[in-house]
Each structure stands twice: as C-alpha cells, then as structure tokens.
Amino acid sequence: MDSSPAPAGTFADGAAAPLPALDAYGPSDELAAAYERDGVVLVRGLFSPDDLARIREELAAHMTRTVPHLTRDVHFEADGKTVRVANELQRYAPFFADLLASPRQTDLVESVTGWRPQPFYAEYFAKQPHGSVAQPHQDSAFEHVEPRQYVHVWVALDDITPDMGPLRLWLGSNRFGVFPHDRRDFGKFQHLSPETVAGFDFPVVEGIAEAGDLFLLDTALVHASTPNTSSRPRPSLALAYRGVGSVHHDS
C-alpha cells in the first residue's frame, strides 16, 4: 500500500488526506521506513474484535468499580460525571498491566523504532461529541525522557470517521525537537502558538481509522484534533513505552 505523505497544510485547513494504514504483519522494513520518515505509522490487524471487546469490558469495570473511589488519575467533563481521561490504568487493573507488557506491542515497537521498549503507562481518552479541540502540541513537552525513546501505541476503540475529531498529524515534525509550548487553553493545557504552527512546512494528515487500528506515534510528533461533531464519543487507549535504560524526569 502507498505510504507516501499527504500534501502540506495547517491546523486551520479543512480536511486533510488520511494517513494510509499498513498491515501489522506485513514487511517490518516497510513499517520502519514509514515511521522513520513520518514519526507515525497507522497499523491495522494487531487487535482483533475479541481483543477490543475485552478491553471495553475491562474499561467499563474500571469506570464502575474503581473510578468512584479515586482522588487522582481521572479527569471528568464539565458535568463531573463523564470520564474524559483515565490515567495509569496499569496501577489499578492487572489486565492493563499485562496488556501494556504484551510482546504483541513491545515486539512491534522494537521492530519499528529499533530500540528496546519497556512499559510506561496506559491511559484512556474519550473525545465527547461537541467538546473542545486539542490544540497542536507534542507529548514530549510534558513527559521528559532521556534519551528520547518514547512512543504511544494509540488504539482506536471504535471506528474514527472524519466528523469525530480525528488526530491531525504534522509528519516529520518529531525530527526537530520540542517546540515552545507558550500558549494555554481553557484547561491550562500548554500548546503551540498559531504563529508557530503557521510557520510549519510539514505534510499534514488525518487519523481516520477502523476500530482496532493503532497509531504508533513518536511523542515528539506535533499533533492535534478538531472538534467531534458526530453524535458518538471517540474512545481510545494509549499504551506508552520508553526505552530500556532511559530516564524519566518529572516535569
């Protein structure tokens, strides 16, 4: 399948071309080459429908049994009830600790990046209908890992259509270090200024995906997301890995 980058654009542009999906069990050198060039690769076929059903089941259990008792590692929407982000899932459920350590993901990360990964954390995100945008940012600006061997295996838990606020990805932006995050949104989340983004000349693509697809994402890659204008949430699971022997510095 053609994995050439899409034409350049900016966050303010209309819909960008979708990032092409590659087979999880296809040639590993094709996956590695796409990742080295772009800083991200969309991988299809690693998670089965049964895998997704079990993940959803375990997430539902976490929300009903554990979240009501937490004073940390959970963030709600404005209604105070709907979970927007659930952090550090591996701390609370053996299932997510085992999933994070699974060779299915660690082997993929190693074959694509070239470095040996160790589990870091597991997080759940749900982009609700008619919620906020995610402004352009780099995750490496908030979690400092040396050497910079830090990736997300970002799993789509449902189909992601263009109206659901898919990821917007600036291909190759990870190769230029961390840009200044000198703006804050209404939730005090730091992001790149419009002036910085307007100066980019990187190809831009959208993360349209099928349920079970994953984005293997260099955390230094600039990314964002537009509003979810559909009637359905956009749920996802982020499995984070850093290099064996790397050092994590608290931000």
mmCIF file with all atom_site columns, C-alpha atoms in Angstrom, residues 59-247:
data_model
loop_
_atom_site.group_PDB
_atom_site.id
_atom_site.type_symbol
_atom_site.label_atom_id
_atom_site.label_alt_id
_atom_site.label_comp_id
_atom_site.label_asym_id
_atom_site.label_entity_id
_atom_site.label_seq_id
_atom_site.pdbx_PDB_ins_code
_atom_site.Cartn_x
_atom_site.Cartn_y
_atom_site.Cartn_z
_atom_site.occupancy
_atom_site.B_iso_or_equiv
_atom_site.pdbx_formal_charge
_atom_site.auth_seq_id
_atom_site.auth_comp_id
_atom_site.auth_asym_id
_atom_site.auth_atom_id
_atom_site.pdbx_PDB_model_num
ATOM 1   C CA . LEU A 1 59  ? -12.591 -0.265 30.904 1.00 0.00 ? 59  LEU A CA 1
ATOM 2   C CA . ALA A 1 60  ? -16.256 -0.465 31.893 1.00 0.00 ? 60  ALA A CA 1
ATOM 3   C CA . ALA A 1 61  ? -15.260 -2.322 35.058 1.00 0.00 ? 61  ALA A CA 1
ATOM 4   C CA . HIS A 1 62  ? -12.664 0.331  35.866 1.00 0.00 ? 62  HIS A CA 1
ATOM 5   C CA . MET A 1 63  ? -15.224 3.113  35.418 1.00 0.00 ? 63  MET A CA 1
ATOM 6   C CA . THR A 1 64  ? -17.854 1.490  37.627 1.00 0.00 ? 64  THR A CA 1
ATOM 7   C CA . ARG A 1 65  ? -15.738 -0.175 40.325 1.00 0.00 ? 65  ARG A CA 1
ATOM 8   C CA . THR A 1 66  ? -12.596 1.928  40.654 1.00 0.00 ? 66  THR A CA 1
ATOM 9   C CA . VAL A 1 67  ? -13.163 5.454  39.367 1.00 0.00 ? 67  VAL A CA 1
ATOM 10  C CA . PRO A 1 68  ? -15.794 6.382  42.021 1.00 0.00 ? 68  PRO A CA 1
ATOM 11  C CA . HIS A 1 69  ? -13.133 5.847  44.703 1.00 0.00 ? 69  HIS A CA 1
ATOM 12  C CA . LEU A 1 70  ? -10.265 7.715  43.020 1.00 0.00 ? 70  LEU A CA 1
ATOM 13  C CA . THR A 1 71  ? -8.909  11.091 44.049 1.00 0.00 ? 71  THR A CA 1
ATOM 14  C CA . ARG A 1 72  ? -6.285  11.075 41.280 1.00 0.00 ? 72  ARG A CA 1
ATOM 15  C CA . ASP A 1 73  ? -5.680  9.627  37.805 1.00 0.00 ? 73  ASP A CA 1
ATOM 16  C CA . VAL A 1 74  ? -9.121  10.530 36.464 1.00 0.00 ? 74  VAL A CA 1
ATOM 17  C CA . HIS A 1 75  ? -10.454 13.682 34.757 1.00 0.00 ? 75  HIS A CA 1
ATOM 18  C CA . PHE A 1 76  ? -14.096 14.434 34.045 1.00 0.00 ? 76  PHE A CA 1
ATOM 19  C CA . GLU A 1 77  ? -16.030 16.530 31.583 1.00 0.00 ? 77  GLU A CA 1
ATOM 20  C CA . ALA A 1 78  ? -17.798 19.652 32.815 1.00 0.00 ? 78  ALA A CA 1
ATOM 21  C CA . ASP A 1 79  ? -20.749 17.554 34.007 1.00 0.00 ? 79  ASP A CA 1
ATOM 22  C CA . GLY A 1 80  ? -18.499 15.993 36.655 1.00 0.00 ? 80  GLY A CA 1
ATOM 23  C CA . LYS A 1 81  ? -19.676 12.505 35.675 1.00 0.00 ? 81  LYS A CA 1
ATOM 24  C CA . THR A 1 82  ? -18.404 11.648 32.207 1.00 0.00 ? 82  THR A CA 1
ATOM 25  C CA . VAL A 1 83  ? -14.807 10.418 32.225 1.00 0.00 ? 83  VAL A CA 1
ATOM 26  C CA . ARG A 1 84  ? -12.644 12.287 29.734 1.00 0.00 ? 84  ARG A CA 1
ATOM 27  C CA . VAL A 1 85  ? -9.259  10.792 30.701 1.00 0.00 ? 85  VAL A CA 1
ATOM 28  C CA . ALA A 1 86  ? -8.342  7.867  32.952 1.00 0.00 ? 86  ALA A CA 1
ATOM 29  C CA . ASN A 1 87  ? -4.605  7.761  33.700 1.00 0.00 ? 87  ASN A CA 1
ATOM 30  C CA . GLU A 1 88  ? -2.294  4.992  34.906 1.00 0.00 ? 88  GLU A CA 1
ATOM 31  C CA . LEU A 1 89  ? -4.712  2.147  34.229 1.00 0.00 ? 89  LEU A CA 1
ATOM 32  C CA . GLN A 1 90  ? -1.957  -0.383 34.877 1.00 0.00 ? 90  GLN A CA 1
ATOM 33  C CA . ARG A 1 91  ? -1.866  0.677  38.547 1.00 0.00 ? 91  ARG A CA 1
ATOM 34  C CA . TYR A 1 92  ? -5.448  -0.373 39.134 1.00 0.00 ? 92  TYR A CA 1
ATOM 35  C CA . ALA A 1 93  ? -6.093  -3.451 36.994 1.00 0.00 ? 93  ALA A CA 1
ATOM 36  C CA . PRO A 1 94  ? -3.802  -6.421 36.274 1.00 0.00 ? 94  PRO A CA 1
ATOM 37  C CA . PHE A 1 95  ? -5.419  -6.694 32.852 1.00 0.00 ? 95  PHE A CA 1
ATOM 38  C CA . PHE A 1 96  ? -3.957  -3.355 31.744 1.00 0.00 ? 96  PHE A CA 1
ATOM 39  C CA . ALA A 1 97  ? -0.564  -4.121 33.294 1.00 0.00 ? 97  ALA A CA 1
ATOM 40  C CA . ASP A 1 98  ? -0.489  -7.367 31.315 1.00 0.00 ? 98  ASP A CA 1
ATOM 41  C CA . LEU A 1 99  ? -1.738  -5.677 28.155 1.00 0.00 ? 99  LEU A CA 1
ATOM 42  C CA . LEU A 1 100 ? 0.921   -2.977 28.434 1.00 0.00 ? 100 LEU A CA 1
ATOM 43  C CA . ALA A 1 101 ? 3.665   -5.607 28.805 1.00 0.00 ? 101 ALA A CA 1
ATOM 44  C CA . SER A 1 102 ? 2.375   -7.843 25.993 1.00 0.00 ? 102 SER A CA 1
ATOM 45  C CA . PRO A 1 103 ? 5.004   -8.859 23.411 1.00 0.00 ? 103 PRO A CA 1
ATOM 46  C CA . ARG A 1 104 ? 2.370   -8.122 20.775 1.00 0.00 ? 104 ARG A CA 1
ATOM 47  C CA . GLN A 1 105 ? 3.033   -4.410 21.297 1.00 0.00 ? 105 GLN A CA 1
ATOM 48  C CA . THR A 1 106 ? 6.611   -4.442 22.568 1.00 0.00 ? 106 THR A CA 1
ATOM 49  C CA . ASP A 1 107 ? 7.800   -6.527 19.616 1.00 0.00 ? 107 ASP A CA 1
ATOM 50  C CA . LEU A 1 108 ? 6.076   -4.141 17.224 1.00 0.00 ? 108 LEU A CA 1
ATOM 51  C CA . VAL A 1 109 ? 7.608   -1.090 18.900 1.00 0.00 ? 109 VAL A CA 1
ATOM 52  C CA . GLU A 1 110 ? 11.092  -2.611 18.800 1.00 0.00 ? 110 GLU A CA 1
ATOM 53  C CA . SER A 1 111 ? 10.843  -3.717 15.162 1.00 0.00 ? 111 SER A CA 1
ATOM 54  C CA . VAL A 1 112 ? 9.621   -0.287 14.051 1.00 0.00 ? 112 VAL A CA 1
ATOM 55  C CA . THR A 1 113 ? 11.741  2.035  16.218 1.00 0.00 ? 113 THR A CA 1
ATOM 56  C CA . GLY A 1 114 ? 14.908  -0.055 16.551 1.00 0.00 ? 114 GLY A CA 1
ATOM 57  C CA . TRP A 1 115 ? 15.130  0.363  20.345 1.00 0.00 ? 115 TRP A CA 1
ATOM 58  C CA . ARG A 1 116 ? 14.015  -1.986 23.110 1.00 0.00 ? 116 ARG A CA 1
ATOM 59  C CA . PRO A 1 117 ? 10.879  -0.731 24.902 1.00 0.00 ? 117 PRO A CA 1
ATOM 60  C CA . GLN A 1 118 ? 9.671   -1.059 28.459 1.00 0.00 ? 118 GLN A CA 1
ATOM 61  C CA . PRO A 1 119 ? 6.103   -0.359 29.648 1.00 0.00 ? 119 PRO A CA 1
ATOM 62  C CA . PHE A 1 120 ? 5.481   3.200  30.807 1.00 0.00 ? 120 PHE A CA 1
ATOM 63  C CA . TYR A 1 121 ? 1.735   3.775  31.331 1.00 0.00 ? 121 TYR A CA 1
ATOM 64  C CA . ALA A 1 122 ? -1.744  3.095  29.948 1.00 0.00 ? 122 ALA A CA 1
ATOM 65  C CA . GLU A 1 123 ? -4.378  5.829  29.513 1.00 0.00 ? 123 GLU A CA 1
ATOM 66  C CA . TYR A 1 124 ? -7.954  6.032  28.285 1.00 0.00 ? 124 TYR A CA 1
ATOM 67  C CA . PHE A 1 125 ? -9.219  9.071  26.355 1.00 0.00 ? 125 PHE A CA 1
ATOM 68  C CA . ALA A 1 126 ? -12.746 9.805  25.167 1.00 0.00 ? 126 ALA A CA 1
ATOM 69  C CA . LYS A 1 127 ? -13.381 12.782 22.899 1.00 0.00 ? 127 LYS A CA 1
ATOM 70  C CA . GLN A 1 128 ? -17.025 13.612 23.522 1.00 0.00 ? 128 GLN A CA 1
ATOM 71  C CA . PRO A 1 129 ? -19.429 14.950 20.888 1.00 0.00 ? 129 PRO A CA 1
ATOM 72  C CA . HIS A 1 130 ? -19.335 18.738 20.554 1.00 0.00 ? 130 HIS A CA 1
ATOM 73  C CA . GLY A 1 131 ? -16.451 19.004 23.003 1.00 0.00 ? 131 GLY A CA 1
ATOM 74  C CA . SER A 1 132 ? -13.262 21.005 22.738 1.00 0.00 ? 132 SER A CA 1
ATOM 75  C CA . VAL A 1 133 ? -10.463 20.742 20.205 1.00 0.00 ? 133 VAL A CA 1
ATOM 76  C CA . ALA A 1 134 ? -6.987  19.553 21.133 1.00 0.00 ? 134 ALA A CA 1
ATOM 77  C CA . GLN A 1 135 ? -4.609  22.311 20.086 1.00 0.00 ? 135 GLN A CA 1
ATOM 78  C CA . PRO A 1 136 ? -1.303  21.403 18.368 1.00 0.00 ? 136 PRO A CA 1
ATOM 79  C CA . HIS A 1 137 ? 1.183   20.017 20.876 1.00 0.00 ? 137 HIS A CA 1
ATOM 80  C CA . GLN A 1 138 ? 3.902   17.418 21.475 1.00 0.00 ? 138 GLN A CA 1
ATOM 81  C CA . ASP A 1 139 ? 3.560   14.903 24.309 1.00 0.00 ? 139 ASP A CA 1
ATOM 82  C CA . SER A 1 140 ? 7.325   15.010 24.801 1.00 0.00 ? 140 SER A CA 1
ATOM 83  C CA . ALA A 1 141 ? 6.878   18.570 26.072 1.00 0.00 ? 141 ALA A CA 1
ATOM 84  C CA . PHE A 1 142 ? 5.205   17.195 29.211 1.00 0.00 ? 142 PHE A CA 1
ATOM 85  C CA . GLU A 1 143 ? 6.981   13.891 29.881 1.00 0.00 ? 143 GLU A CA 1
ATOM 86  C CA . HIS A 1 144 ? 10.770  14.220 29.623 1.00 0.00 ? 144 HIS A CA 1
ATOM 87  C CA . VAL A 1 145 ? 12.566  11.004 28.730 1.00 0.00 ? 145 VAL A CA 1
ATOM 88  C CA . GLU A 1 146 ? 16.320  10.729 28.036 1.00 0.00 ? 146 GLU A CA 1
ATOM 89  C CA . PRO A 1 147 ? 17.373  9.530  25.587 1.00 0.00 ? 147 PRO A CA 1
ATOM 90  C CA . ARG A 1 148 ? 14.237  10.488 23.682 1.00 0.00 ? 148 ARG A CA 1
ATOM 91  C CA . GLN A 1 149 ? 12.909  6.961  23.205 1.00 0.00 ? 149 GLN A CA 1
ATOM 92  C CA . TYR A 1 150 ? 9.238   7.456  23.974 1.00 0.00 ? 150 TYR A CA 1
ATOM 93  C CA . VAL A 1 151 ? 6.234   6.355  21.904 1.00 0.00 ? 151 VAL A CA 1
ATOM 94  C CA . HIS A 1 152 ? 2.496   5.864  22.160 1.00 0.00 ? 152 HIS A CA 1
ATOM 95  C CA . VAL A 1 153 ? 0.624   2.880  20.786 1.00 0.00 ? 153 VAL A CA 1
ATOM 96  C CA . TRP A 1 154 ? -2.652  4.778  20.368 1.00 0.00 ? 154 TRP A CA 1
ATOM 97  C CA . VAL A 1 155 ? -5.508  2.297  19.816 1.00 0.00 ? 155 VAL A CA 1
ATOM 98  C CA . ALA A 1 156 ? -8.834  3.296  18.248 1.00 0.00 ? 156 ALA A CA 1
ATOM 99  C CA . LEU A 1 157 ? -11.558 1.576  20.286 1.00 0.00 ? 157 LEU A CA 1
ATOM 100 C CA . ASP A 1 158 ? -14.216 2.466  17.723 1.00 0.00 ? 158 ASP A CA 1
ATOM 101 C CA . ASP A 1 159 ? -14.252 3.495  14.083 1.00 0.00 ? 159 ASP A CA 1
ATOM 102 C CA . ILE A 1 160 ? -12.951 7.059  13.687 1.00 0.00 ? 160 ILE A CA 1
ATOM 103 C CA . THR A 1 161 ? -14.726 8.952  10.937 1.00 0.00 ? 161 THR A CA 1
ATOM 104 C CA . PRO A 1 162 ? -13.815 12.456 9.694  1.00 0.00 ? 162 PRO A CA 1
ATOM 105 C CA . ASP A 1 163 ? -16.575 14.077 11.791 1.00 0.00 ? 163 ASP A CA 1
ATOM 106 C CA . MET A 1 164 ? -15.305 12.578 15.070 1.00 0.00 ? 164 MET A CA 1
ATOM 107 C CA . GLY A 1 165 ? -12.332 14.883 15.529 1.00 0.00 ? 165 GLY A CA 1
ATOM 108 C CA . PRO A 1 166 ? -9.591  12.524 14.322 1.00 0.00 ? 166 PRO A CA 1
ATOM 109 C CA . LEU A 1 167 ? -5.943  13.124 15.066 1.00 0.00 ? 167 LEU A CA 1
ATOM 110 C CA . ARG A 1 168 ? -4.275  15.768 12.903 1.00 0.00 ? 168 ARG A CA 1
ATOM 111 C CA . LEU A 1 169 ? -0.604  14.853 12.419 1.00 0.00 ? 169 LEU A CA 1
ATOM 112 C CA . TRP A 1 170 ? 2.306   17.000 11.191 1.00 0.00 ? 170 TRP A CA 1
ATOM 113 C CA . LEU A 1 171 ? 4.506   14.371 9.548  1.00 0.00 ? 171 LEU A CA 1
ATOM 114 C CA . GLY A 1 172 ? 8.221   14.545 10.299 1.00 0.00 ? 172 GLY A CA 1
ATOM 115 C CA . SER A 1 173 ? 7.855   17.298 12.914 1.00 0.00 ? 173 SER A CA 1
ATOM 116 C CA . ASN A 1 174 ? 9.339   14.944 15.529 1.00 0.00 ? 174 ASN A CA 1
ATOM 117 C CA . ARG A 1 175 ? 12.787  15.326 13.986 1.00 0.00 ? 175 ARG A CA 1
ATOM 118 C CA . PHE A 1 176 ? 13.112  18.971 15.083 1.00 0.00 ? 176 PHE A CA 1
ATOM 119 C CA . GLY A 1 177 ? 12.973  18.623 18.864 1.00 0.00 ? 177 GLY A CA 1
ATOM 120 C CA . VAL A 1 178 ? 10.371  20.160 21.150 1.00 0.00 ? 178 VAL A CA 1
ATOM 121 C CA . PHE A 1 179 ? 8.911   23.479 20.010 1.00 0.00 ? 179 PHE A CA 1
ATOM 122 C CA . PRO A 1 180 ? 7.979   26.185 22.563 1.00 0.00 ? 180 PRO A CA 1
ATOM 123 C CA . HIS A 1 181 ? 4.617   25.445 24.170 1.00 0.00 ? 181 HIS A CA 1
ATOM 124 C CA . ASP A 1 182 ? 3.839   29.020 25.177 1.00 0.00 ? 182 ASP A CA 1
ATOM 125 C CA . ARG A 1 183 ? 0.047   29.091 24.968 1.00 0.00 ? 183 ARG A CA 1
ATOM 126 C CA . ARG A 1 184 ? -2.566  27.616 27.313 1.00 0.00 ? 184 ARG A CA 1
ATOM 127 C CA . ASP A 1 185 ? -6.152  26.609 26.594 1.00 0.00 ? 185 ASP A CA 1
ATOM 128 C CA . PHE A 1 186 ? -9.135  26.955 28.925 1.00 0.00 ? 186 PHE A CA 1
ATOM 129 C CA . GLY A 1 187 ? -7.972  23.893 30.876 1.00 0.00 ? 187 GLY A CA 1
ATOM 130 C CA . LYS A 1 188 ? -4.452  25.363 31.268 1.00 0.00 ? 188 LYS A CA 1
ATOM 131 C CA . PHE A 1 189 ? -3.078  22.768 28.843 1.00 0.00 ? 189 PHE A CA 1
ATOM 132 C CA . GLN A 1 190 ? 0.031   24.070 27.076 1.00 0.00 ? 190 GLN A CA 1
ATOM 133 C CA . HIS A 1 191 ? 0.161   24.093 23.290 1.00 0.00 ? 191 HIS A CA 1
ATOM 134 C CA . LEU A 1 192 ? 1.943   25.654 20.329 1.00 0.00 ? 192 LEU A CA 1
ATOM 135 C CA . SER A 1 193 ? 1.053   29.145 19.210 1.00 0.00 ? 193 SER A CA 1
ATOM 136 C CA . PRO A 1 194 ? -0.823  29.687 15.929 1.00 0.00 ? 194 PRO A CA 1
ATOM 137 C CA . GLU A 1 195 ? 2.198   31.639 14.699 1.00 0.00 ? 195 GLU A CA 1
ATOM 138 C CA . THR A 1 196 ? 4.478   28.640 15.280 1.00 0.00 ? 196 THR A CA 1
ATOM 139 C CA . VAL A 1 197 ? 2.088   26.280 13.503 1.00 0.00 ? 197 VAL A CA 1
ATOM 140 C CA . ALA A 1 198 ? 1.597   28.698 10.617 1.00 0.00 ? 198 ALA A CA 1
ATOM 141 C CA . GLY A 1 199 ? 5.361   28.580 10.016 1.00 0.00 ? 199 GLY A CA 1
ATOM 142 C CA . PHE A 1 200 ? 5.397   24.804 9.591  1.00 0.00 ? 200 PHE A CA 1
ATOM 143 C CA . ASP A 1 201 ? 6.016   23.247 6.194  1.00 0.00 ? 201 ASP A CA 1
ATOM 144 C CA . PHE A 1 202 ? 5.285   19.664 7.235  1.00 0.00 ? 202 PHE A CA 1
ATOM 145 C CA . PRO A 1 203 ? 2.844   17.379 5.410  1.00 0.00 ? 203 PRO A CA 1
ATOM 146 C CA . VAL A 1 204 ? -0.409  17.100 7.377  1.00 0.00 ? 204 VAL A CA 1
ATOM 147 C CA . VAL A 1 205 ? -2.679  14.057 7.529  1.00 0.00 ? 205 VAL A CA 1
ATOM 148 C CA . GLU A 1 206 ? -5.737  12.952 9.478  1.00 0.00 ? 206 GLU A CA 1
ATOM 149 C CA . GLY A 1 207 ? -6.051  9.809  11.567 1.00 0.00 ? 207 GLY A CA 1
ATOM 150 C CA . ILE A 1 208 ? -9.150  8.219  10.051 1.00 0.00 ? 208 ILE A CA 1
ATOM 151 C CA . ALA A 1 209 ? -9.198  4.666  11.407 1.00 0.00 ? 209 ALA A CA 1
ATOM 152 C CA . GLU A 1 210 ? -11.131 1.462  11.937 1.00 0.00 ? 210 GLU A CA 1
ATOM 153 C CA . ALA A 1 211 ? -11.799 0.015  15.373 1.00 0.00 ? 211 ALA A CA 1
ATOM 154 C CA . GLY A 1 212 ? -8.656  -1.862 16.430 1.00 0.00 ? 212 GLY A CA 1
ATOM 155 C CA . ASP A 1 213 ? -6.276  0.213  14.313 1.00 0.00 ? 213 ASP A CA 1
ATOM 156 C CA . LEU A 1 214 ? -3.345  1.714  16.155 1.00 0.00 ? 214 LEU A CA 1
ATOM 157 C CA . PHE A 1 215 ? -1.134  4.710  15.619 1.00 0.00 ? 215 PHE A CA 1
ATOM 158 C CA . LEU A 1 216 ? 2.480   4.078  16.588 1.00 0.00 ? 216 LEU A CA 1
ATOM 159 C CA . LEU A 1 217 ? 3.318   7.656  17.403 1.00 0.00 ? 217 LEU A CA 1
ATOM 160 C CA . ASP A 1 218 ? 6.618   9.321  18.285 1.00 0.00 ? 218 ASP A CA 1
ATOM 161 C CA . THR A 1 219 ? 5.655   11.544 21.212 1.00 0.00 ? 219 THR A CA 1
ATOM 162 C CA . ALA A 1 220 ? 7.680   14.416 19.738 1.00 0.00 ? 220 ALA A CA 1
ATOM 163 C CA . LEU A 1 221 ? 5.371   14.489 16.699 1.00 0.00 ? 221 LEU A CA 1
ATOM 164 C CA . VAL A 1 222 ? 3.154   17.575 16.614 1.00 0.00 ? 222 VAL A CA 1
ATOM 165 C CA . HIS A 1 223 ? -0.492  16.536 16.658 1.00 0.00 ? 223 HIS A CA 1
ATOM 166 C CA . ALA A 1 224 ? -3.915  17.958 17.422 1.00 0.00 ? 224 ALA A CA 1
ATOM 167 C CA . SER A 1 225 ? -7.575  17.162 16.846 1.00 0.00 ? 225 SER A CA 1
ATOM 168 C CA . THR A 1 226 ? -10.571 19.052 15.565 1.00 0.00 ? 226 THR A CA 1
ATOM 169 C CA . PRO A 1 227 ? -13.986 19.051 17.304 1.00 0.00 ? 227 PRO A CA 1
ATOM 170 C CA . ASN A 1 228 ? -16.059 15.882 17.409 1.00 0.00 ? 228 ASN A CA 1
ATOM 171 C CA . THR A 1 229 ? -19.174 16.973 15.531 1.00 0.00 ? 229 THR A CA 1
ATOM 172 C CA . SER A 1 230 ? -20.683 13.488 15.423 1.00 0.00 ? 230 SER A CA 1
ATOM 173 C CA . SER A 1 231 ? -23.183 12.046 17.894 1.00 0.00 ? 231 SER A CA 1
ATOM 174 C CA . ARG A 1 232 ? -20.738 9.433  19.236 1.00 0.00 ? 232 ARG A CA 1
ATOM 175 C CA . PRO A 1 233 ? -17.730 9.625  21.577 1.00 0.00 ? 233 PRO A CA 1
ATOM 176 C CA . ARG A 1 234 ? -14.310 8.874  20.116 1.00 0.00 ? 234 ARG A CA 1
ATOM 177 C CA . PRO A 1 235 ? -12.758 6.435  22.653 1.00 0.00 ? 235 PRO A CA 1
ATOM 178 C CA . SER A 1 236 ? -9.095  5.452  22.526 1.00 0.00 ? 236 SER A CA 1
ATOM 179 C CA . LEU A 1 237 ? -6.455  3.702  24.589 1.00 0.00 ? 237 LEU A CA 1
ATOM 180 C CA . ALA A 1 238 ? -2.871  4.954  24.710 1.00 0.00 ? 238 ALA A CA 1
ATOM 181 C CA . LEU A 1 239 ? -0.180  2.420  25.656 1.00 0.00 ? 239 LEU A CA 1
ATOM 182 C CA . ALA A 1 240 ? 3.067   4.279  26.319 1.00 0.00 ? 240 ALA A CA 1
ATOM 183 C CA . TYR A 1 241 ? 6.583   2.851  26.097 1.00 0.00 ? 241 TYR A CA 1
ATOM 184 C CA . ARG A 1 242 ? 10.052  4.235  26.729 1.00 0.00 ? 242 ARG A CA 1
ATOM 185 C CA . GLY A 1 243 ? 13.445  2.779  26.005 1.00 0.00 ? 243 GLY A CA 1
ATOM 186 C CA . VAL A 1 244 ? 15.014  0.246  28.331 1.00 0.00 ? 244 VAL A CA 1
ATOM 187 C CA . GLY A 1 245 ? 17.601  2.160  30.351 1.00 0.00 ? 245 GLY A CA 1
ATOM 188 C CA . SER A 1 246 ? 16.026  5.534  29.602 1.00 0.00 ? 246 SER A CA 1
ATOM 189 C CA . VAL A 1 247 ? 15.437  8.020  32.421 1.00 0.00 ? 247 VAL A CA 1
#
